[in-house]
């Protein structure tokens, strides 16, 4: 008789996380007429995209949206176009052209810039395309207000998040009804940690942008717009290095993101208006 | 659940120190990110306050300003080589839904108590919620021992009271520990200020907890979430809710009862899967491509689940409007969904004492719980919660919002003996006398006239007048009086929703027997629910059933108020009164509608008789009574 191969704690954990995420993704696809997913090409949304393909046996049955602020790093755009073609994605790229034309930029206020180029760009797209569910790869351990999120989180017609009165969510029974003009944010990776994502990327061999790996003593821990994202000091040049690094690091992942620090409760203010 | 992680919910009354405890745990074990700590320090300095450990969890501005927790937070923590998920929850009564949300995924719980304040309302409510959710690993932490002068006697008194209460509701604590979260005493290290305490510090006690594990020996349940067509194959995507899915296994789908074999287990980039276990989201292909849909549940051949349209459950209600009989809800269990209605509330847990008491009315208010019977609009597949947890818990949706959570105690067939009654037509055949023979003898066929309408709409008056009129024209007729029947055959029934439903069921059966016997029968019952009338129509037989809607506006009925019942209902002396508290569902397609605010009883009766004559129901006996015509 063959002995069963011992399964590591990490494998079991990743399988359970994967199962939970796939359940959420399938539920969103089944329950909503027009879902779409946001893809920033960062490690989290790359993991989410992988899970979507896994949920549907290789297909990606809804549009993949990139909100292009035009301040993104060139490596990200190259990666986007390459993988979209390779994986046969229905890629939708949106820009808030009016705001860009009006000269909105990080230099003229970081919160204003994020709200106009990301939140408002998404709002206009949803209005135009009538997407009623948006899948995105936020996680609880990123920052405090995300830690209080639901897997299916309703947003009002004005994009607002009523964080003081969120619907109950138990036993994978989610809020799947939304009023006309409103939509639901679906968060399949909510319960993953930063280290979980990297371990999953390692296990599944998911392609990620090279900017995450250290070069000349610096690496990006979180990817965003060029002017507002700073690399950290690091020698982690491989995924294994990164996972080891995360075990000892004592700053939070988004410490290099300028918009999070633009005043007290900056992230709450952004997110109440509909920021991711 | 993930890996060997133990999920612990922190529960307890407002301000008894839940968020502080979690923040302190992270700080004392060096797991609070430096930049977050800095942010909190800055904020507290601005207000001239000491460092608030709770702010690590309470991230909203409103939470920090008011010093409260609004919503649950989950945070990962590791200690002593074990991984934990700490779920901090709000203590306020109005945020109980958020506590339930957090607690619904926990394996274990720490319930906090303030040593000074002792047991308060939310301690009891949270404890009941944990008991309902089946969370049996409980640790009680008696907090703020510094304010109780680290007094051993005070601790012993609280330990006795809390331990007794928890034991009574079925969740005796594994440990009761005196702590001071603010100063980190008896959290990670033992406190020298409480030398009289011989047990472990809180973190040490957590290491002794075991995550609840499925053994794999539970009956097999695979819930279909969706069906995809992929590469010419029909893939049934679903989740193994319990037991083990095996390739080649013979399965039966419920509630449809279709059976076949599992041909393959499918997962992207993982060919040749032979088994899948509890929690696995996979796809299957079948030996025969059956038209199976979302919501159906595959079970093993000898592992039948309950298939029923009745559910007896323990429920926690979180809706803005109370859970009431008569209102329609959506019932969701695994991937199944059905319309549902509250039949009755067997008992509620008193909001002040949190003791079980008999329900005085069929309703459960927000943030309360009770044992209820639910009627689904179609049979669903489920298990008792104690046997298969994942198939024994459900939510109720009111409008668009999840408003209640419940666990299933069983089906209620036993409480509804009538549901087992066999098809009555067998009896008629046995009698050897045909319908035609009876019709010939009586000069008319048997039929039932079912009057329905609000109290005071004129049903009884019409019934009496119609009975008289038909009798005079030679029809064998009898009017069933609701009150008389309640004195006799239904004297064991009260006025709860379950009893009302049973009352109508028996009346339908009696009316059915009368019409089978070849008689004309008239009933005058409010019968406010379309579903009950539909059942009456089925029992009596659609061909013999004439539904008459006695239609009169509520204001007119209330003004008439022949028995003074509306007044009593308005004064609150009668509960669940149709038109005042309970809804009346208008018939969708009545055979006859009588606007009794516009026509009198004589004209109404004439309208019914005209209808009967047109349908040939009054037969040869239907000669006109000139005296009546003149009136």
Tab-separated table of C-alpha atoms in Angstrom, chain A residues 71 164 199:
chain	number	residue	atom	x	y	z
A	71	UNK	CA	1.207	57.648	-13.509
A	164	UNK	CA	-21.430	52.191	10.096
A	199	UNK	CA	3.411	31.657	-0.692
